[in-house]
Coordinates of C-alpha atoms in Angstrom, one line a residue:
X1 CA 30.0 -27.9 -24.4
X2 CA 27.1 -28.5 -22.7
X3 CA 24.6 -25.4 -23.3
X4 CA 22.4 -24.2 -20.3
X5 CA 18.8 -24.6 -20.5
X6 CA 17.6 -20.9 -21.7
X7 CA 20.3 -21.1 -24.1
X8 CA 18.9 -24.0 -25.7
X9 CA 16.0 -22.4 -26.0
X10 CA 17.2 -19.3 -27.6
X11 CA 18.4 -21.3 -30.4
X12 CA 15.4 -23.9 -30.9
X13 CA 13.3 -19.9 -30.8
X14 CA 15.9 -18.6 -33.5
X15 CA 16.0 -21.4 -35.6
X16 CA 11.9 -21.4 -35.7
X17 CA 11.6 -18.0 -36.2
X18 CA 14.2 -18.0 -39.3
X19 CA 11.8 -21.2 -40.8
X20 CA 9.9 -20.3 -44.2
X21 CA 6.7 -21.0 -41.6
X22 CA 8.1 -18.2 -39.2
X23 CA 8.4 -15.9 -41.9
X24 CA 4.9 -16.3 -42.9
X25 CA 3.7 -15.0 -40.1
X26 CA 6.3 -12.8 -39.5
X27 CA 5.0 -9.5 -36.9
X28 CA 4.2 -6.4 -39.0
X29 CA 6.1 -2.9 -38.6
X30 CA 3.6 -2.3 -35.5
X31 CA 4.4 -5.2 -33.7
X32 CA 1.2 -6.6 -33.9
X33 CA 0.7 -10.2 -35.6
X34 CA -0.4 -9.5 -39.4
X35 CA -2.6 -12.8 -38.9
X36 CA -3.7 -13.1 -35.3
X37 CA -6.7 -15.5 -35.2
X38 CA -5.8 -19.0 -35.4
X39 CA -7.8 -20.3 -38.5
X40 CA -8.8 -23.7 -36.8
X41 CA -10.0 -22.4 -33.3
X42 CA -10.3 -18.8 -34.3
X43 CA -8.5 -17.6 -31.1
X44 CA -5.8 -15.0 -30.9
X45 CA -2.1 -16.1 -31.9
X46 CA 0.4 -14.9 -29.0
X47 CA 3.5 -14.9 -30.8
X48 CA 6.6 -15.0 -28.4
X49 CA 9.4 -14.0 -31.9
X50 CA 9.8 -10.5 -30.1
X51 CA 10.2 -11.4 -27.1
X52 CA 13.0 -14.0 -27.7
X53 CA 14.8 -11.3 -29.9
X54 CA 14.9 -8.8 -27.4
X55 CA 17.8 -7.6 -25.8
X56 CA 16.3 -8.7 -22.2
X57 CA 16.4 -11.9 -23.0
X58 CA 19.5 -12.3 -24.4
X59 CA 21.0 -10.7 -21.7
X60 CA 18.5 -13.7 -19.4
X61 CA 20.8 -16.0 -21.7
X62 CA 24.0 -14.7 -20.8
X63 CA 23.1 -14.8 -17.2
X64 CA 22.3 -18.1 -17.4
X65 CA 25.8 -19.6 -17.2
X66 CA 26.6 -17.8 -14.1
X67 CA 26.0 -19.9 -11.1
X68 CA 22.7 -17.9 -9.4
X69 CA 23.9 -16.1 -5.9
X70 CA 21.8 -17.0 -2.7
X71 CA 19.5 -14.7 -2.0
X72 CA 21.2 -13.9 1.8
X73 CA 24.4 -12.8 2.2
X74 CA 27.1 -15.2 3.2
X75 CA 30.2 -14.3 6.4
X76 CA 33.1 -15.1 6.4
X77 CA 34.8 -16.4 9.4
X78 CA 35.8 -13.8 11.4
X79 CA 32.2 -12.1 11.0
X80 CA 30.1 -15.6 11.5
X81 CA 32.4 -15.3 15.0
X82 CA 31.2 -12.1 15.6
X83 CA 27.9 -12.4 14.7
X84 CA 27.5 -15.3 17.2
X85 CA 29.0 -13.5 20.1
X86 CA 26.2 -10.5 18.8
X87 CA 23.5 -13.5 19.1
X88 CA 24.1 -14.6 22.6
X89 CA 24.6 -11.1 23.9
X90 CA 20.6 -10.5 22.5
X91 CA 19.7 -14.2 24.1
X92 CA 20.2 -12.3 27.8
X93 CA 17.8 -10.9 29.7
X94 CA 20.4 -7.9 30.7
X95 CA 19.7 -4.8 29.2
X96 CA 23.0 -4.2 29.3
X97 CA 24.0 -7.1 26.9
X98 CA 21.7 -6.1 24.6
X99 CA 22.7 -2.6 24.7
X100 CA 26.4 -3.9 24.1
X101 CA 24.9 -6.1 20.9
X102 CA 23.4 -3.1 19.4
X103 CA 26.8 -1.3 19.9
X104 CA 28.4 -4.0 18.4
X105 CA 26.4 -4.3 15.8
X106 CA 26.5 -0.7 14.4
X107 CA 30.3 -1.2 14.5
X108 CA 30.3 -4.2 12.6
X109 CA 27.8 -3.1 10.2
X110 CA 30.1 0.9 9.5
X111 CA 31.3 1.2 5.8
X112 CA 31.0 -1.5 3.8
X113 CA 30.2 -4.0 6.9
X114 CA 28.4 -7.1 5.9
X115 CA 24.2 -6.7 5.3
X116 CA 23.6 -9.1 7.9
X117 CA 24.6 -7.3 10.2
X118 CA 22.9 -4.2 9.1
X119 CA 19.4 -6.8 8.7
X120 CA 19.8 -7.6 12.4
X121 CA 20.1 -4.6 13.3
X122 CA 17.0 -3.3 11.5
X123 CA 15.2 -6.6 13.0
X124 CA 15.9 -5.5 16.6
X125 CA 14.8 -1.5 15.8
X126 CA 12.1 -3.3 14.8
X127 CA 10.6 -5.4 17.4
X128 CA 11.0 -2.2 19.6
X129 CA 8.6 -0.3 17.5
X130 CA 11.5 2.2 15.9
X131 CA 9.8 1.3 12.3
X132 CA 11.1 4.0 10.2
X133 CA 14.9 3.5 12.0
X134 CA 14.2 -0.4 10.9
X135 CA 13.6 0.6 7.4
X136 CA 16.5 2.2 6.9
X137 CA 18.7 -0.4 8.1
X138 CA 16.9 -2.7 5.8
X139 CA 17.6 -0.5 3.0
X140 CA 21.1 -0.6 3.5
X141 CA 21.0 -3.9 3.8
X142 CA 19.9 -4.5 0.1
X143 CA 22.1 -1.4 -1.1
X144 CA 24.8 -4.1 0.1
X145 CA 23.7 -7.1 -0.9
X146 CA 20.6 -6.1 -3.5
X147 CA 19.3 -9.9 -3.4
X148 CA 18.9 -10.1 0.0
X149 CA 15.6 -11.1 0.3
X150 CA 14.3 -11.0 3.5
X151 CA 15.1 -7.4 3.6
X152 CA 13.4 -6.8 0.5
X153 CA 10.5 -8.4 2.2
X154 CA 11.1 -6.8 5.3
X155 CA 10.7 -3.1 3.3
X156 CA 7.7 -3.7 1.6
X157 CA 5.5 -4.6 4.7
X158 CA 7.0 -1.9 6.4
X159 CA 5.5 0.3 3.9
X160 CA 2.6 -1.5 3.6
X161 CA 2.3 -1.4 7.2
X162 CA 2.3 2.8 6.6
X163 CA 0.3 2.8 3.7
X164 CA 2.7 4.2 1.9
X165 CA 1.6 1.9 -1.5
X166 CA 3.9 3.5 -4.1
X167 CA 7.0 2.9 -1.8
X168 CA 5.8 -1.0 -1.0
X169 CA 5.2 -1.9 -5.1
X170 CA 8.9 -1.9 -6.1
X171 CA 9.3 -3.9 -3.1
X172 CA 7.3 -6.6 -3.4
X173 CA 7.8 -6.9 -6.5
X174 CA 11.4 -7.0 -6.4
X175 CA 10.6 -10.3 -3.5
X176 CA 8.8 -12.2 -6.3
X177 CA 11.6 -11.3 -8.6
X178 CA 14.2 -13.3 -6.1
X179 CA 11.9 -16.1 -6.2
X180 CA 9.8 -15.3 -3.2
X181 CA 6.4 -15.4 -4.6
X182 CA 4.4 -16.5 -1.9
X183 CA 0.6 -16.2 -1.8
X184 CA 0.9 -13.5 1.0
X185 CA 3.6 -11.4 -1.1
X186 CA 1.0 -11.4 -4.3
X187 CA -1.7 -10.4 -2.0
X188 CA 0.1 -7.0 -0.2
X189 CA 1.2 -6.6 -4.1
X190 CA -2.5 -6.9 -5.0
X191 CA -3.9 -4.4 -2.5
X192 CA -0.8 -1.7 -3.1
X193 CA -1.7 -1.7 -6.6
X194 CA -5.4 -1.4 -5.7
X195 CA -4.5 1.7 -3.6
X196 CA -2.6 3.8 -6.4
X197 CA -5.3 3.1 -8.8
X198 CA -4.0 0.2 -11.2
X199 CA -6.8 -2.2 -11.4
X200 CA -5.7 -4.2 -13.8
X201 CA -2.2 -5.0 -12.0
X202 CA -4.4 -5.5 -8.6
X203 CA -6.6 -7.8 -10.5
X204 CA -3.2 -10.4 -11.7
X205 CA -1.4 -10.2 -8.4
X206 CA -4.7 -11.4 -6.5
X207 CA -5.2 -14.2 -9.2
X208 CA -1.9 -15.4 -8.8
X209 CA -2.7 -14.9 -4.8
X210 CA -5.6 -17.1 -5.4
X211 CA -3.9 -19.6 -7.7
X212 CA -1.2 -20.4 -5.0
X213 CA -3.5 -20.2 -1.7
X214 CA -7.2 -21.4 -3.2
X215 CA -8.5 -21.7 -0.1
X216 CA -7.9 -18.0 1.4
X217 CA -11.5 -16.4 0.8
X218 CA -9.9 -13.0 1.7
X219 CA -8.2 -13.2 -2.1
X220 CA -11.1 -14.0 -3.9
X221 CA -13.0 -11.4 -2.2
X222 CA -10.2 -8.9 -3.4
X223 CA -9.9 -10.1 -7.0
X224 CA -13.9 -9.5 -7.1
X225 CA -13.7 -5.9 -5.8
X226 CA -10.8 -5.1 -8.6
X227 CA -13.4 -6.4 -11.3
X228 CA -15.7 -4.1 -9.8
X229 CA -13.5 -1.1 -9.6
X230 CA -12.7 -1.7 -13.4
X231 CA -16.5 -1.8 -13.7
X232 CA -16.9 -5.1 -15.2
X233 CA -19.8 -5.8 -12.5
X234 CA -20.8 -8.7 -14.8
X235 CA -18.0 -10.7 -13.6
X236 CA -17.7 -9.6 -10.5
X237 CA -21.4 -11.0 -9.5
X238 CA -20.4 -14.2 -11.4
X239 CA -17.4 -14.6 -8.9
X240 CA -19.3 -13.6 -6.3
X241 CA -22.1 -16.4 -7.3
X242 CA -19.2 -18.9 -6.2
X243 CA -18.2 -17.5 -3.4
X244 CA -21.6 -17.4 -1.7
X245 CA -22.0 -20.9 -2.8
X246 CA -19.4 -22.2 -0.3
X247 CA -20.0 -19.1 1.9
X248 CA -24.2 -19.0 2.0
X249 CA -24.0 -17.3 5.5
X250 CA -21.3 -14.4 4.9
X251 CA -23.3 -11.4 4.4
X252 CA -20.2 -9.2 3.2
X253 CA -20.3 -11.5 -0.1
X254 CA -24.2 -10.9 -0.5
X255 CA -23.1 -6.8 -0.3
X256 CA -20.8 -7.0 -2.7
X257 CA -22.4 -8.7 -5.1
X258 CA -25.3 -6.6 -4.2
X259 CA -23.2 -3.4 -5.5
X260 CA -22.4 -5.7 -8.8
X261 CA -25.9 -5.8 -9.4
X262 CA -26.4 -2.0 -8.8
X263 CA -23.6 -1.3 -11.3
X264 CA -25.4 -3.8 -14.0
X265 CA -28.8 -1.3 -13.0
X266 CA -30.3 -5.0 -11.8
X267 CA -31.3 -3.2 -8.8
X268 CA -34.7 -5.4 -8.0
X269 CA -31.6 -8.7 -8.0
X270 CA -29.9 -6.1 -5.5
X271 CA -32.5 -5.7 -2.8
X272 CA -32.6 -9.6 -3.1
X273 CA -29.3 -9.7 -1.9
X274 CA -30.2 -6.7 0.9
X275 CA -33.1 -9.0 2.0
X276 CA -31.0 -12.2 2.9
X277 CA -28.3 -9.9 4.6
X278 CA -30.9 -8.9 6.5
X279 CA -32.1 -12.5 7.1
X280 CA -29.0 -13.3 8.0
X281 CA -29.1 -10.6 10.6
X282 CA -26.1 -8.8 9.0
X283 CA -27.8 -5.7 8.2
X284 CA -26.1 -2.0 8.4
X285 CA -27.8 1.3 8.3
X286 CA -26.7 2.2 5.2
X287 CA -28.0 -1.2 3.5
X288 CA -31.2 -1.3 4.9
X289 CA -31.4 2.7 3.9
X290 CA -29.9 1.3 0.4
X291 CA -32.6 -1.4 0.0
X292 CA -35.1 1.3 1.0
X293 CA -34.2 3.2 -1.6
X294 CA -34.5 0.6 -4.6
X295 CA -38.3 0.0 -3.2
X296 CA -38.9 3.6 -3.4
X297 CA -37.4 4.2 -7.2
X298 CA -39.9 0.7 -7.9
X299 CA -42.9 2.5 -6.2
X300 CA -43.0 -0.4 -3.3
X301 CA -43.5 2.1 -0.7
X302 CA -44.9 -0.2 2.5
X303 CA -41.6 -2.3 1.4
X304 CA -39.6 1.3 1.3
X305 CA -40.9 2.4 5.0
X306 CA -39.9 -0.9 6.2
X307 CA -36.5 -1.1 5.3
X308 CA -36.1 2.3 6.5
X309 CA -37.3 2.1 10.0
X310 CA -35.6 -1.1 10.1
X311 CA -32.6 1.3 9.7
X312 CA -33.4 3.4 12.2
X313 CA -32.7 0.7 15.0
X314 CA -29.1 0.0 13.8
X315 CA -26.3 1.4 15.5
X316 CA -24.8 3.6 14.6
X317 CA -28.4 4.9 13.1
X318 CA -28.3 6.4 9.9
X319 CA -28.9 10.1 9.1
X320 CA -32.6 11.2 8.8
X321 CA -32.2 12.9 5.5
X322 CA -32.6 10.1 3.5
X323 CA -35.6 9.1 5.1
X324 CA -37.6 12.3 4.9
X325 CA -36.5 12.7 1.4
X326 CA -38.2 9.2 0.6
X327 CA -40.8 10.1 2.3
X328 CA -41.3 13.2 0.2
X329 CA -41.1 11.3 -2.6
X330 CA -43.9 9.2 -1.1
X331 CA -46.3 11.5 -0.3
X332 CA -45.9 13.1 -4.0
X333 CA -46.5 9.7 -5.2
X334 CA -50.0 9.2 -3.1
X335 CA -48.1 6.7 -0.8
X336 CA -50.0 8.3 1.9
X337 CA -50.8 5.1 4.0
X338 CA -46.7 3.8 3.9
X339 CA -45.6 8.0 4.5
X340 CA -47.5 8.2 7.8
X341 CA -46.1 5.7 10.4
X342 CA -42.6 6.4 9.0
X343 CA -42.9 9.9 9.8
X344 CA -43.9 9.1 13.0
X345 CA -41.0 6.9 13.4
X346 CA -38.6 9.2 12.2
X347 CA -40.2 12.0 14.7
X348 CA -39.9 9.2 17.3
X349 CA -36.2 7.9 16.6
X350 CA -34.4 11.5 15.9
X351 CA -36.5 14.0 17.8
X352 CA -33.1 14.8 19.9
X353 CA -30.5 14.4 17.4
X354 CA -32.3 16.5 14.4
X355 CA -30.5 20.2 13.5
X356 CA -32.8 22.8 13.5
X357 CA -33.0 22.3 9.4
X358 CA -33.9 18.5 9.4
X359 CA -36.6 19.3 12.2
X360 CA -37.7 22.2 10.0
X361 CA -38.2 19.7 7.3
X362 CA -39.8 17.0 8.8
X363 CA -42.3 19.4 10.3
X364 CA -43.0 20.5 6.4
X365 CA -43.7 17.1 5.3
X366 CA -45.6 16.5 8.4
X367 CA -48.2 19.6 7.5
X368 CA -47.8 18.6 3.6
X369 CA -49.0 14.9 4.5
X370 CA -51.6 16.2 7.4
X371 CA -53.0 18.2 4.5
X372 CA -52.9 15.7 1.4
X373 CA -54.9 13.8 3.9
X374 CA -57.8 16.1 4.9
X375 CA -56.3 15.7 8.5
X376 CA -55.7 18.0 11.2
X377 CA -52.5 18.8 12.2
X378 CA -50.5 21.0 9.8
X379 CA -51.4 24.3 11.0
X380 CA -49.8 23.0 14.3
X381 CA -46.7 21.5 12.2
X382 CA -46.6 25.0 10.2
X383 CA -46.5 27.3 14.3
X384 CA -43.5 24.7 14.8
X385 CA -41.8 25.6 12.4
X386 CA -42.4 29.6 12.8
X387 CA -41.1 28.9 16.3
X388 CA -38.1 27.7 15.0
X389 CA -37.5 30.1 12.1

């Protein structure tokens, strides 16, 4: 008899692992390799013995001389009949027809009615925007036929579609089981993972997105923000040192590797990356405000009150706390001559948008810089803010 392929390997597997060799290095109680560094290259041994003794596989063997169903269901003649009369009554333009296909197909699909009929229906519901009506006739669909692919599929970006992460996962991963692993199906995998807090599950579906679409940008840049989330910034700056490579001009790959950076504490290589997005003209409020930040903590304050009037002409403008904070902080410092014209600026930009408390503290740091300086002035700022409290 001719054995099936995972058959023959079951019994090559056994007949190693029963070998004096095998025995050697035989797992311990724990399940963990006794030995597990290979003495010549000194990297870990992943010994397979357990999983080729386990009952899943065996049952994988058994399996394995059963001809594999298609993953869509098959009619039989009277429905294929059926089904086309259903197809050319939702190729007219009549309402009616398509009315009478929809009754016809909620007929055909009652009780134990074949799942195509049931997907149809749920891809009609669907291209009139009933979503959650669609995903349940896709779900009965797979109750029928559980490797029905397409509705499997069908399910998941439905959920993904409503964020509903949790509900997508068994999904998609149930697709890739079928043997739909597409680069796309990995990548919804990768974000719904991302999204329910598994990093490290994120991080392997976006590599195998990668591995089987290398030219999509979109999943490299995900794979980079799971190795940030699982804080390993390290390599999350080295990916991002490729990326930017090919991609010199996209200043979204500058900020993220610019928050790599921050999470190392390499904030000075951080407000490098803030300088070319601003270069590039790519700046946002809250990275200029950022960068202006990092010059303050370094004592750089003309470099501070630039990046943070710079932020003042974005739009949407950022909020003025930050600013008159770092300005504080300036003044304290003796950074008198950077304090001054950002003041002014910040007087200038959010004289009309300030609440009564901001203006109240502006007006303070106006009367405490007035006054570090031996100028007039803060007996006026000082009235202002009587008049306003």
């Amino acid at each position: 008899m001719v054995r099936s392929g995972l058959f023959a390997v079951a019994i090559a597997a056994s007949t190693l692992v029963a070998g004096p060799a095998a025995v050697a290095a035989q797992s311990s109680s724990d399940g963990m390799s006794a030995n597990p560094l290979d003495a010549v290259s000194g990297r870990q041994v992943l010994d397979p013995s357990p999983i080729l003794r386990s009952e899943k596989f065996r049952n994988l063997v058994k399996e394995s001389y059963l001809a594999e169903s298609d993953v869509e269901p098959t009619l039989d003649r009277g429905e294929s009949r059926e089904f086309n009369r259903i197809l050319d009554l939702l190729g007219s333009e009549d309402p009616e027809d398509v009315a009478e296909a929809r009754r016809r197909l909620e007929e055909a699909r009652a009780g134990d009615g074949n799942a195509v009929f049931d997907f149809t229906l749920a891809q009609i519901l669907f291209e009139n925007d009933e979503i959650e009506a669609a995903r349940e006739a896709y779900a009965a669909a797979v109750a029928k036929f559980p490797k029905f692919r397409r509705a499997w599929r069908a399910i998941g970006a439905i959920d993904m579609q409503a964020k509903r992460f949790d509900r997508a996962i068994p999904s998609l991963v149930k697709v890739i089981e079928l043997g739909g692993g597409e680069s796309i199906t990995y990548g919804f995998l990768g974000f719904a993972f991302a999204n329910v807090g598994d990093d490290l599950a994120a991080e392997h579906a976006f590599r195998m997105a990668v591995m089987l679409d290398s030219a999509n940008l979109d999943w490299r840049m995900q794979l980079a923000r799971t190795l940030f989330n699982q804080k390993r910034y390290a390599d999350a700056a080295a990916l991002c040192d490729t990326l930017i490579a090919n991609n010199p001009t996209r200043g979204d790959l500058w900020l993220l590797q610019a928050n790599a950076h921050l999470g190392q504490e390499q904030t000075m290589r951080a407000a490098e990356n803030y300088e070319m997005v601003d270069r590039l003209g790519q700046s946002t409020a809250d990275s200029l405000s950022m960068l202006g930040d990092i010059y303050v903590n370094a004592d750089l304050p003309e470099l501070a009150a630039g990046a943070y009037r710079r932020s003042f002409a974005m739009d949407p403008p950022p909020a003025p706390d930050r600013a008159i904070r770092a300005a504080n902080v300036m003044v304290l410092r003796g950074g008198y001559e950077a304090a001054g014209p950002l003041v002014a600026a910040l007087r200038e930009r959010f004289a009309d948008s300030m609440s009564d408390e901001q203006t109240k503290d502006l007006l303070k740091l106006q009367a405490r810089l007035a006054s570090a300086k031996g100028e007039g002035g803060a007996a006026e700022a000082l009235e202002e803010i009587v008049a306003l409290d």
